[in-house]
Amino acid sequence: MPLTDSHISLAHGNGGRFMRELIEEIFARHLGNPLLDVDADAVAVPVPDGEVVVTTDGFIVEPLEFPGGNIGALAVNGTVNDLAVSGAEPHYLTLNAFIEEGLAVEVLERVIASLASAAQAAGVVVVAGDTKVVQRGEGGGLYLATTGVGVREPQQQLGMAQIQAGDAVLVSGPIGDHGVAVMLAREQFGLKGELSSDCANVLSLTRALRKVPGLRFMRDPTRGGLATVSLEIARATGLGVRLHEPRVPIRAAVQSVCEMLGYDPYYLACEGRVVAVVADEDAEQALAALRNAEGGAEAEIIGHTVNGSPHVVLETELGGERLLEELEDDPLPRIC
Amino acid sequence: MPLTDSHISLAHGNGGRFMRELIEEIFARHLGNPLLDVDADAVAVPVPDGEVVVTTDGFIVEPLEFPGGNIGALAVNGTVNDLAVSGAEPHYLTLNAFIEEGLAVEVLERVIASLASAAQAAGVVVVAGDTKVVQRGEGGGLYLATTGVGVREPQQQLGMAQIQAGDAVLVSGPIGDHGVAVMLAREQFGLKGELSSDCANVLSLTRALRKVPGLRFMRDPTRGGLATVSLEIARATGLGVRLHEPRVPIRAAVQSVCEMLGYDPYYLACEGRVVAVVADEDAEQALAALRNAEGGAEAEIIGHTVNGSPHVVLETELGGERLLEELEDDPLPRIC
């Protein structure tokens, strides 16, 4: 044990000796890099040529650890992936930790070690951080917030505004894995499964897609799932989105858990997938690029944008149609 | 009321319609600027010439609103001030909000409006944000995290490493105002007072100090107060710090609340002050610079660094000495 205490106390957040020990023994030890200076108010970072892009995300997943990941890996991959789907290469992260008094130090250490591994895998360094400790009962164990800084080539025009009617919609792999893995980890349903979260960075996938000439738009379908990304496309473009249910990859285990518990996999979070919109004539090239990239073996072309009303329609296997509507009630809170 | 709901519910965090309404009606309405794009995964920001510096901070103050500020103003000024004391001009902020189910929408709106005013006063724009909603009982109403990006002139060498024995230590105004104002706002002691937090950006002060040739180091004495900043200087430099009690500005009201309740003002947070270390021959110039700057009228030269053991000694009015030791117990949690 690096700290003499087994659990976090309020004194670990008061700016004094215990806080310094916590920061040195857990955060700096795992995240140490030449830029991180825990004694400085702000850190100077070299910025490579290109357009600087910034993103930020908060993480409140419950439980903190689940098959395939934990909140630390999630906090890196979620922010790295937001940079990746914007067409950027990620460089720097900042990290905020809101720790609840009573959290086991060994849990915190596993989370930060995992965060450090995920950062290394994505090629990013944590350059600044802050910790706050809240009283027992006033926090869900641990909340994290990460801000990411990346750089992209200014000539790559990506975004909702590039999308045209008739474009192909692709997904890089099965949907709903993260949502179901976290749900099962809660054990409130008495179900056990072999499912792991897809929590990972998508850099291999976005780097491969960036070489496809007709690439219009990329997004990672996290909170709200594939349905919500499709609805965002419809709302922003005024186009309809038609998804072909038989082509949408969903693991049998995810499907059966959803059927048992009344969840819809189209609304469940992924944490290592990319949804891409590509000019139809380049769709096969994009599919090949995804399938050859790390994490893209199960990629599929799953639908198209169409002229008409801005609705998202799922064409079912039997020729029926189902409207995917905007989420109102939260099917699964605290998923990321 | 911009939202139809009077209180935040879990659905405001689920990625669907309610979350979109919350973000559009509260966050985007107050924080809107040409760079902020609530539909993008990441935002491109133009970066001026100079050395890019990054900082981040979390905020858990309780109560959320207090005389002289609220958590929104604090979240801007805290991060802006970390950039300012590093010698930088602040440009961009990202914002994470962890909102507890049940928070009154009108409180959230006041906080975000105040955050927007503080950002405007400091000349920064919020370019990216994220909100998460946690269940009732699993958050202290509202936690915020901000990351700041600024730019500084590479030739300005500031930092602990610049400090030499015999340097003067200055503070830009009375200490402990924020700590006492928040304490009184809690009403747990049955005390009422006219005291306001000093919550403000310190940009006028740091800009004035940056023109002083012998400037070595600046820091804002937040969590842990003036004593903790002095101890950090002693630890990093190996020098002693001697503070002259009669010269340290403390408001009579702060002093008397501290005496009544057994707090030590040297350990209480300020949120709009700067501690500066300056070559002794430039101390009077630095003092004049501070006193002529906005918020610096009550600045004082309060002590010196000295050769010898790295302790912080307070020379009392009667010629006695008191050792200021590192904080162990938390005198006042949830102060920022």
XYZ file of C-alpha atoms in Angstrom:
672
model
C 0.000 0.000 0.000
C 1.499 3.309 -1.022
C -0.477 5.347 1.540
C -0.664 4.477 5.210
C -4.449 4.910 5.108
C -6.704 2.267 3.610
C -9.565 4.666 2.902
C -9.851 8.238 1.712
C -10.629 10.800 4.402
C -11.571 14.462 4.185
C -7.995 15.387 5.109
C -6.911 13.965 1.731
C -8.629 16.981 0.182
C -7.570 19.858 2.416
C -4.484 21.129 0.621
C -2.120 19.865 3.341
C 0.123 16.890 3.983
C -2.407 14.099 3.405
C -3.463 15.608 0.100
C 0.126 15.945 -0.994
C 0.763 12.297 -0.120
C -2.350 11.180 -2.010
C -1.343 13.148 -5.078
C 2.269 12.006 -4.994
C 1.661 8.355 -4.125
C -1.348 7.626 -6.327
C -1.725 10.229 -9.052
C 1.831 11.367 -9.774
C 3.306 7.894 -9.363
C 1.067 6.388 -12.049
C 0.638 9.405 -14.281
C 4.117 10.926 -13.981
C 5.540 12.395 -17.171
C 8.006 15.171 -17.928
C 5.241 17.766 -18.371
C 3.204 17.001 -15.245
C 4.331 19.240 -12.375
C 2.171 18.762 -9.300
C 3.669 21.904 -7.709
C 2.799 24.295 -10.548
C -0.413 26.276 -10.979
C -0.384 25.726 -14.731
C 1.781 23.720 -17.090
C 3.332 24.807 -20.382
C 2.668 22.327 -23.200
C 4.288 22.259 -26.642
C 1.577 22.324 -29.312
C 2.294 20.664 -32.678
C 1.329 22.388 -35.926
C -2.281 22.170 -36.964
C -5.701 23.168 -35.720
C -5.988 22.843 -31.932
C -9.180 21.112 -30.776
C -10.546 20.847 -27.253
C -13.181 18.622 -25.666
C -14.322 17.713 -22.167
C -16.375 14.999 -20.498
C -17.526 13.921 -17.044
C -17.765 10.315 -15.811
C -20.080 8.929 -13.112
C -20.264 5.229 -13.991
C -21.602 2.908 -11.317
C -20.058 0.481 -10.369
C -16.609 2.048 -10.668
C -15.171 -1.221 -11.974
C -16.881 -3.465 -14.528
C -15.846 -6.270 -16.907
C -13.622 -4.756 -19.570
C -12.772 -1.517 -17.792
C -13.290 0.948 -14.998
C -14.029 4.635 -14.621
C -10.345 5.481 -15.140
C -10.042 3.809 -18.550
C -13.440 5.244 -19.454
C -12.362 8.791 -18.566
C -9.372 8.560 -20.895
C -11.056 6.735 -23.758
C -14.218 8.855 -23.682
C -12.282 12.089 -24.105
C -9.677 10.657 -26.481
C -12.513 9.317 -28.628
C -14.234 12.700 -28.802
C -10.986 14.110 -30.191
C -10.539 11.106 -32.503
C -14.001 11.353 -34.099
C -13.460 15.075 -34.652
C -10.546 14.044 -36.885
C -7.803 14.958 -34.424
C -4.794 13.283 -32.881
C -5.018 13.544 -29.067
C -2.041 14.973 -27.157
C -2.914 16.172 -23.652
C -5.440 15.473 -20.934
C -6.353 17.227 -17.718
C -7.982 15.226 -14.934
C -10.351 16.201 -12.127
C -11.238 13.666 -9.440
C -14.131 14.147 -7.003
C -13.529 11.457 -4.398
C -16.043 10.448 -1.731
C -14.726 10.094 1.790
C -14.479 6.383 2.548
C -13.425 5.223 -0.922
C -10.944 2.370 -0.605
C -7.456 3.540 -1.537
C -6.874 0.245 -3.386
C -9.861 0.903 -5.637
C -8.609 4.413 -6.357
C -5.192 3.037 -7.140
C -6.573 0.430 -9.585
C -8.619 3.119 -11.293
C -5.681 5.505 -11.667
C -3.377 2.700 -12.845
C -5.945 1.793 -15.479
C -6.298 5.451 -16.437
C -2.525 5.602 -16.890
C -2.524 2.483 -19.108
C -5.337 3.847 -21.252
C -3.475 7.152 -21.608
C -0.333 5.351 -22.665
C -2.267 3.235 -25.189
C -3.746 6.398 -26.698
C -0.448 8.291 -26.679
C -1.692 11.084 -24.418
C -0.189 12.512 -21.243
C -2.013 13.946 -18.248
C -0.517 17.424 -17.834
C -2.662 18.834 -15.023
C -5.013 17.505 -12.393
C -6.986 18.341 -9.291
C -8.607 16.283 -6.554
C -11.459 17.196 -4.259
C -12.775 15.042 -1.421
C -16.476 15.240 -0.471
C -18.113 13.954 2.704
C -19.361 10.384 2.935
C -22.791 10.213 1.319
C -22.214 13.244 -0.923
C -20.564 11.529 -3.866
C -20.878 8.258 -5.728
C -17.446 6.979 -4.714
C -15.587 8.724 -7.508
C -16.484 11.104 -10.302
C -13.907 12.015 -12.925
C -13.760 14.798 -15.493
C -11.228 14.912 -18.307
C -10.479 17.636 -20.809
C -8.575 16.707 -23.946
C -6.418 18.786 -26.270
C -5.612 17.501 -29.736
C -4.460 18.717 -33.123
C -5.947 18.062 -36.535
C -5.151 18.905 -40.129
C -7.192 21.979 -41.006
C -7.938 20.674 -44.510
C -9.989 17.717 -43.211
C -13.582 18.953 -43.341
C -15.694 16.756 -41.089
C -19.033 17.438 -39.475
C -22.790 17.224 -39.719
C -22.747 19.989 -42.355
C -20.880 17.671 -44.778
C -23.595 15.003 -44.740
C -25.708 14.602 -47.914
C -28.759 12.534 -48.803
C -27.789 9.061 -49.943
C -24.671 8.822 -47.787
C -23.879 5.490 -46.156
C -23.899 5.004 -42.380
C -21.369 2.571 -40.885
C -20.674 1.268 -37.417
C -17.286 -0.146 -36.440
C -18.569 -3.041 -34.306
C -21.367 -4.487 -32.163
C -23.506 -2.004 -30.251
C -24.604 -2.016 -26.612
C -21.703 -4.002 -25.129
C -20.729 -1.294 -22.644
C -24.294 -0.676 -21.495
C -25.027 -4.347 -20.889
C -21.644 -5.033 -19.236
C -22.197 -2.215 -16.736
C -25.803 -3.290 -16.158
C -24.724 -6.853 -15.386
C -21.919 -5.598 -13.129
C -24.575 -3.996 -10.929
C -25.929 -7.458 -10.151
C -29.327 -6.003 -9.375
C -30.978 -8.268 -11.910
C -29.461 -11.512 -10.684
C -27.938 -12.090 -14.117
C -24.346 -13.055 -14.791
C -22.705 -12.924 -18.179
C -19.413 -13.158 -19.994
C -19.906 -9.790 -21.654
C -17.190 -7.169 -21.489
C -17.442 -3.464 -22.129
C -16.046 -2.341 -25.478
C -14.210 0.462 -23.599
C -11.181 1.334 -25.772
C -9.756 4.170 -27.785
C -10.925 4.288 -31.407
C -7.784 5.878 -32.842
C -6.967 2.986 -35.195
C -10.508 3.225 -36.571
C -10.581 7.007 -37.027
C -7.075 7.069 -38.530
C -8.205 4.464 -41.079
C -11.421 6.362 -41.860
C -9.591 9.685 -42.274
C -7.906 8.223 -45.371
C -11.273 7.516 -47.035
C -11.987 10.358 -49.498
C -15.753 10.564 -48.987
C -15.666 10.628 -45.163
C -18.249 13.177 -43.931
C -18.697 12.659 -40.213
C -17.671 10.429 -37.307
C -19.100 10.082 -33.810
C -18.726 7.644 -30.928
C -22.169 6.377 -29.859
C -21.891 6.688 -26.065
C -24.751 7.909 -23.843
C -27.985 7.352 -25.786
C -26.386 4.860 -28.168
C -26.687 4.436 -31.935
C -30.288 5.688 -31.914
C -29.271 9.016 -30.368
C -26.394 9.563 -32.806
C -28.787 8.831 -35.686
C -31.334 11.276 -34.267
C -28.636 13.948 -33.921
C -27.745 13.445 -37.581
C -31.415 13.720 -38.593
C -31.968 16.852 -36.512
C -28.816 18.604 -37.718
C -29.195 17.766 -41.403
C -32.975 17.654 -41.880
C -32.455 14.285 -43.578
C -33.982 10.974 -42.615
C -31.788 8.099 -41.441
C -32.786 4.562 -42.422
C -31.033 1.748 -40.584
C -31.280 -1.868 -41.764
C -31.792 -3.967 -38.642
C -30.274 -7.193 -40.033
C -27.027 -5.327 -40.749
C -26.626 -3.742 -37.326
C -24.135 -5.872 -35.367
C -25.494 -6.830 -31.940
C -24.042 -9.698 -29.908
C -26.516 -12.485 -29.101
C -25.813 -12.040 -25.385
C -26.611 -8.308 -25.576
C -29.795 -9.050 -27.505
C -30.989 -11.630 -25.019
C -30.237 -9.532 -21.925
C -32.114 -6.652 -23.561
C -35.097 -8.875 -24.356
C -35.183 -10.267 -20.826
C -35.016 -6.875 -19.149
C -36.913 -4.751 -21.644
C -33.989 -2.606 -22.830
C -33.462 -1.479 -26.407
C -29.856 -2.034 -27.556
C -30.151 0.870 -29.999
C -30.159 3.246 -27.022
C -27.379 1.585 -25.004
C -23.930 3.112 -24.748
C -20.853 1.893 -26.596
C -17.441 3.101 -25.447
C -15.182 1.857 -28.218
C -17.204 2.164 -31.420
C -17.412 4.701 -34.210
C -20.444 5.623 -36.294
C -19.302 7.074 -39.615
C -21.167 8.741 -42.462
C -19.449 8.321 -45.823
C -20.310 9.182 -49.437
C -22.125 6.107 -50.767
C -19.533 5.480 -53.515
C -16.805 5.230 -50.858
C -18.782 3.071 -48.433
C -17.079 -0.205 -49.387
C -13.644 1.422 -49.067
C -14.619 2.745 -45.634
C -15.882 -0.692 -44.611
C -12.618 -2.306 -45.696
C -10.621 0.380 -43.867
C -12.556 -0.273 -40.663
C -12.311 -4.061 -40.925
C -8.541 -3.860 -41.381
C -8.112 -1.534 -38.408
C -7.691 -2.616 -34.793
C -11.132 -3.137 -33.257
C -13.006 -2.960 -36.566
C -13.322 -6.623 -37.614
C -17.091 -6.633 -37.085
C -17.785 -3.303 -38.865
C -20.868 -3.054 -41.084
C -22.621 -0.668 -43.459
C -25.881 -0.312 -41.544
C -27.947 2.265 -43.405
C -28.262 5.480 -45.371
C -29.369 9.056 -45.101
C -32.440 9.830 -47.193
C -34.400 12.867 -48.350
C -37.676 13.397 -46.546
C -38.614 14.061 -42.949
C -35.845 14.011 -40.326
C -36.824 10.739 -38.692
C -34.793 7.683 -37.833
C -36.409 4.509 -39.138
C -35.255 0.997 -38.385
C -36.181 -1.406 -41.205
C -36.772 -4.697 -39.439
C -35.841 -8.131 -40.679
C -39.432 -8.964 -41.614
C -39.845 -5.811 -43.746
C -41.519 -3.752 -41.036
C -40.449 -0.321 -39.872
C -39.852 1.020 -36.390
C -39.426 4.704 -35.589
C -36.500 5.348 -33.214
C -37.635 8.300 -31.136
C -35.721 10.677 -28.938
C -34.974 9.335 -25.478
C -37.120 10.778 -22.698
C -36.808 8.520 -19.674
C -33.356 7.376 -18.775
C -33.167 3.637 -19.458
C -29.860 3.200 -17.652
C -28.414 6.059 -15.610
C -24.755 6.251 -14.513
C -23.504 4.350 -17.542
C -20.478 6.526 -18.275
C -38.344 29.878 -16.276
C -36.541 28.631 -19.330
C -37.225 24.953 -18.652
C -40.665 23.552 -17.932
C -39.262 21.654 -14.948
C -38.453 23.386 -11.698
C -35.939 20.764 -10.547
C -33.296 18.670 -12.232
C -34.233 15.041 -12.844
C -32.161 12.070 -13.972
C -33.631 12.462 -17.464
C -31.705 15.743 -17.749
C -28.566 13.629 -17.927
C -29.534 10.810 -20.269
C -28.380 12.166 -23.620
C -31.941 12.688 -24.860
C -34.471 15.499 -25.184
C -34.426 16.733 -21.581
C -30.648 16.922 -21.580
C -30.665 18.807 -24.853
C -33.182 21.282 -23.429
C -31.126 21.753 -20.264
C -27.969 22.377 -22.261
C -29.627 24.739 -24.718
C -31.760 26.669 -22.246
C -29.308 27.059 -19.378
C -25.756 26.436 -20.514
C -25.729 27.541 -24.151
C -28.028 30.501 -23.543
C -25.728 32.041 -20.954
C -22.385 30.833 -22.257
C -23.034 31.083 -25.997
C -20.099 32.321 -28.071
C -18.990 31.764 -31.664
C -16.664 28.901 -30.687
C -19.024 26.918 -28.461
C -20.835 24.265 -30.504
C -23.000 22.048 -28.342
C -23.427 19.563 -31.211
C -19.725 18.958 -31.812
C -17.525 16.323 -30.160
C -14.593 18.722 -30.006
C -14.121 22.369 -30.863
C -11.311 23.989 -32.843
C -9.797 27.000 -31.072
C -7.391 29.571 -32.507
C -4.287 29.748 -30.324
C -2.367 33.060 -30.160
C 1.444 33.116 -30.364
C 3.300 32.234 -27.197
C 3.719 29.371 -24.806
C 0.449 27.475 -24.272
C -0.314 26.732 -20.608
C -3.013 24.473 -19.200
C -4.538 24.123 -15.747
C -7.560 22.446 -14.185
C -9.530 22.649 -10.972
C -12.594 21.103 -9.312
C -15.130 22.975 -7.160
C -17.322 21.563 -4.382
C -18.118 24.642 -2.297
C -21.006 24.339 0.153
C -23.333 26.263 0.137
C -23.441 26.780 -3.626
C -24.191 30.481 -3.152
C -22.482 32.731 -0.590
C -21.996 36.479 -0.068
C -19.773 37.739 -2.853
C -20.111 34.824 -5.225
C -21.250 31.327 -5.993
C -19.748 28.116 -7.316
C -20.046 29.383 -10.898
C -17.975 32.527 -10.371
C -15.554 30.487 -8.279
C -15.084 27.899 -11.035
C -14.115 30.587 -13.524
C -11.968 32.709 -11.215
C -10.172 29.745 -9.649
C -8.981 28.455 -13.011
C -8.367 31.886 -14.544
C -6.266 32.766 -11.492
C -4.135 29.642 -11.823
C -3.322 30.759 -15.362
C -2.799 34.371 -14.237
C -0.305 33.521 -11.479
C 1.628 31.332 -13.912
C 2.203 34.528 -15.906
C -0.316 33.756 -18.647
C -3.268 35.480 -20.261
C -6.315 33.180 -20.094
C -8.224 32.405 -23.292
C -10.402 29.313 -23.098
C -12.264 27.278 -20.499
C -13.961 23.912 -20.550
C -16.696 23.184 -18.034
C -17.937 19.966 -16.441
C -21.055 20.002 -14.277
C -22.032 17.110 -11.999
C -25.603 17.952 -11.011
C -27.542 16.192 -8.256
C -31.089 15.151 -9.067
C -33.424 17.576 -7.299
C -31.285 20.718 -7.693
C -33.558 23.707 -8.281
C -33.314 24.860 -11.883
C -33.350 28.485 -10.705
C -30.239 27.900 -8.577
C -28.488 26.264 -11.522
C -29.467 29.171 -13.712
C -28.110 31.753 -11.258
C -24.856 29.806 -10.993
C -24.398 29.547 -14.747
C -25.322 33.218 -15.259
C -22.690 34.168 -12.685
C -20.186 31.844 -14.342
C -20.876 33.601 -17.643
C -20.347 37.062 -16.068
C -17.087 35.978 -14.467
C -15.903 34.559 -17.798
C -16.740 37.811 -19.556
C -14.941 39.834 -16.874
C -11.832 37.684 -17.336
C -12.016 37.718 -21.127
C -12.340 33.951 -21.480
C -14.870 31.879 -23.401
C -16.234 28.460 -22.519
C -15.531 26.352 -25.596
C -16.653 22.907 -24.451
C -18.765 21.477 -21.676
C -20.431 18.363 -20.348
C -23.170 17.717 -17.805
C -23.856 14.597 -15.784
C -26.795 14.089 -13.439
C -26.390 11.844 -10.377
C -29.144 10.394 -8.189
C -30.522 12.324 -5.268
C -28.186 11.817 -2.300
C -25.142 11.047 -4.482
C -23.885 14.571 -5.071
C -23.670 17.806 -3.116
C -26.100 19.691 -5.340
C -23.536 20.700 -7.911
C -19.854 20.044 -8.493
C -18.007 21.881 -11.246
C -14.662 21.278 -12.921
C -12.990 23.776 -15.218
C -9.900 23.455 -17.379
C -8.234 26.613 -18.613
C -5.995 27.264 -21.599
C -3.867 30.388 -21.712
C -0.799 31.773 -23.418
C 2.269 33.418 -21.923
C 5.441 35.048 -23.140
C 8.147 32.392 -23.071
C 10.773 34.880 -21.850
C 9.011 35.441 -18.515
C 10.738 33.067 -16.115
C 8.510 32.553 -13.098
C 8.449 29.764 -10.567
C 9.678 28.413 -7.270
C 13.108 27.821 -8.852
C 13.591 31.596 -9.291
C 13.217 32.352 -5.576
C 16.371 33.400 -3.674
C 17.133 34.066 -0.030
C 16.289 37.629 0.953
C 13.417 38.013 -1.519
C 10.354 39.917 -0.376
C 6.945 38.271 0.014
C 3.856 40.340 -0.806
C 0.132 39.752 -0.610
C -2.336 41.738 -2.704
C -5.019 42.169 -0.024
C -6.622 40.868 3.185
C -6.508 37.125 3.742
C -9.271 34.734 4.798
C -12.279 36.655 3.430
C -13.500 33.787 1.257
C -13.114 31.186 3.988
C -15.016 33.214 6.564
C -17.741 34.309 4.112
C -18.466 30.695 3.165
C -18.330 29.602 6.807
C -20.877 32.251 7.799
C -23.094 31.365 4.823
C -23.443 27.879 6.301
C -25.221 29.388 9.303
C -24.206 26.432 11.437
C -22.540 28.718 13.958
C -25.459 31.126 14.425
C -23.240 33.996 13.319
C -24.172 36.606 10.746
C -21.749 39.027 9.190
C -21.319 41.577 6.448
C -18.277 39.803 5.053
C -18.115 38.967 1.369
C -15.874 36.505 -0.368
C -12.966 38.080 -2.253
C -13.886 35.826 -5.232
C -12.585 37.651 -8.338
C -10.063 37.260 -11.090
C -6.588 38.583 -10.280
C -5.634 39.548 -13.825
C -5.127 43.263 -13.071
C -2.787 42.279 -10.244
C -0.743 39.735 -12.177
C -0.496 41.998 -15.229
C 0.876 44.758 -12.984
C 3.336 42.393 -11.290
C 4.580 40.990 -14.597
C 6.070 44.411 -15.355
C 8.175 44.354 -12.177
C 11.726 43.279 -13.139
C 12.501 41.221 -10.018
C 9.275 39.189 -10.030
C 10.116 35.569 -9.131
C 6.887 33.761 -8.368
C 3.128 34.303 -7.959
C 0.442 32.079 -6.458
C -3.186 32.507 -5.414
C -3.585 31.375 -1.785
C -6.765 29.273 -2.072
C -7.241 25.957 -0.206
C -4.881 26.005 2.766
C -4.418 29.781 2.636
C -1.321 31.939 3.000
C 0.297 29.458 5.403
C 0.130 26.645 2.838
C 1.569 28.783 0.019
C 4.416 29.818 2.348
C 5.046 26.177 3.280
C 5.091 25.214 -0.405
C 7.717 27.902 -1.013
C 9.798 26.656 1.926
C 9.562 23.027 0.828
C 10.408 23.740 -2.814
C 13.284 26.156 -2.164
C 14.776 24.859 1.078
C 14.597 28.437 2.364
C 12.770 29.687 5.435
C 9.877 32.096 5.118
C 9.473 34.778 7.793
C 6.141 36.606 7.833
C 5.652 39.772 9.929
C 2.250 39.427 11.553
C 1.553 43.164 11.927
C 1.983 43.584 8.150
C -0.337 40.795 7.084
C -3.685 42.380 6.169
C -6.588 40.669 7.922
C -9.996 42.315 8.261
C -11.145 42.848 11.852
C -14.321 40.868 11.135
C -12.290 37.910 9.839
C -10.012 38.089 12.870
C -12.884 38.142 15.332
C -14.819 35.299 13.672
C -11.615 33.249 13.696
C -10.998 34.002 17.376
C -14.568 33.109 18.291
C -14.568 29.813 16.410
C -10.964 28.776 16.827
C -9.898 29.100 13.192
C -6.539 30.392 12.038
C -6.889 32.968 9.237
C -3.461 32.020 7.880
C -4.949 28.696 6.738
C -8.236 30.041 5.316
C -8.823 30.284 1.588
C -8.709 33.487 -0.435
C -10.207 33.469 -3.942
C -9.061 36.826 -5.292
C -5.602 37.419 -3.827
C -2.063 36.950 -5.077
C 1.005 36.072 -3.060
C 4.118 37.287 -4.890
C 7.820 36.762 -4.276
C 9.965 39.599 -5.612
C 13.659 40.519 -5.443
C 13.993 42.682 -2.346
C 15.282 45.709 -4.287
C 12.083 45.667 -6.393
C 9.688 45.116 -3.502
C 8.543 48.739 -3.245
C 7.952 48.852 -7.007
C 5.909 45.659 -6.780
C 3.924 47.071 -3.869
C 3.149 50.244 -5.823
C 2.177 48.170 -8.877
C -0.238 46.116 -6.783
C -1.748 49.126 -5.001
C -2.423 50.862 -8.317
C -4.047 47.768 -9.831
C -7.701 46.819 -9.505
C -8.204 44.889 -6.255
C -4.756 45.717 -4.861
C -5.370 48.804 -2.699
C -4.680 46.873 0.508
C -1.508 45.116 -0.693
C 1.412 44.766 1.716
C 4.991 43.531 1.875
C 4.505 40.831 4.505
C 7.828 39.061 4.853
C 11.000 37.626 3.373
C 12.661 34.396 2.442
C 15.717 33.609 4.586
C 18.582 31.165 4.607
C 18.268 28.419 7.176
C 15.828 25.612 7.727
C 12.744 25.463 5.478
C 10.224 26.550 8.090
C 7.545 29.196 8.001
C 7.758 31.512 10.992
C 5.242 34.181 11.901
C 6.859 37.031 13.846
C 4.117 38.241 16.142
C 3.390 41.817 17.129
C 4.905 41.337 20.569
C 8.180 40.013 19.181
C 7.292 36.358 19.615
C 7.485 33.685 16.934
C 4.934 31.115 15.842
C 5.739 28.183 13.566
C 3.136 27.724 10.821
C 2.999 23.981 10.303
C 1.606 21.888 7.499
C -2.146 21.361 7.674
C -3.216 17.911 8.821
C -6.857 18.078 9.842
C -9.178 19.922 7.527
C -10.308 23.096 9.306
C -13.003 23.890 6.790
C -13.916 21.366 4.118
C -15.889 22.220 0.956
C -14.533 25.752 0.799
C -13.871 25.879 -2.952
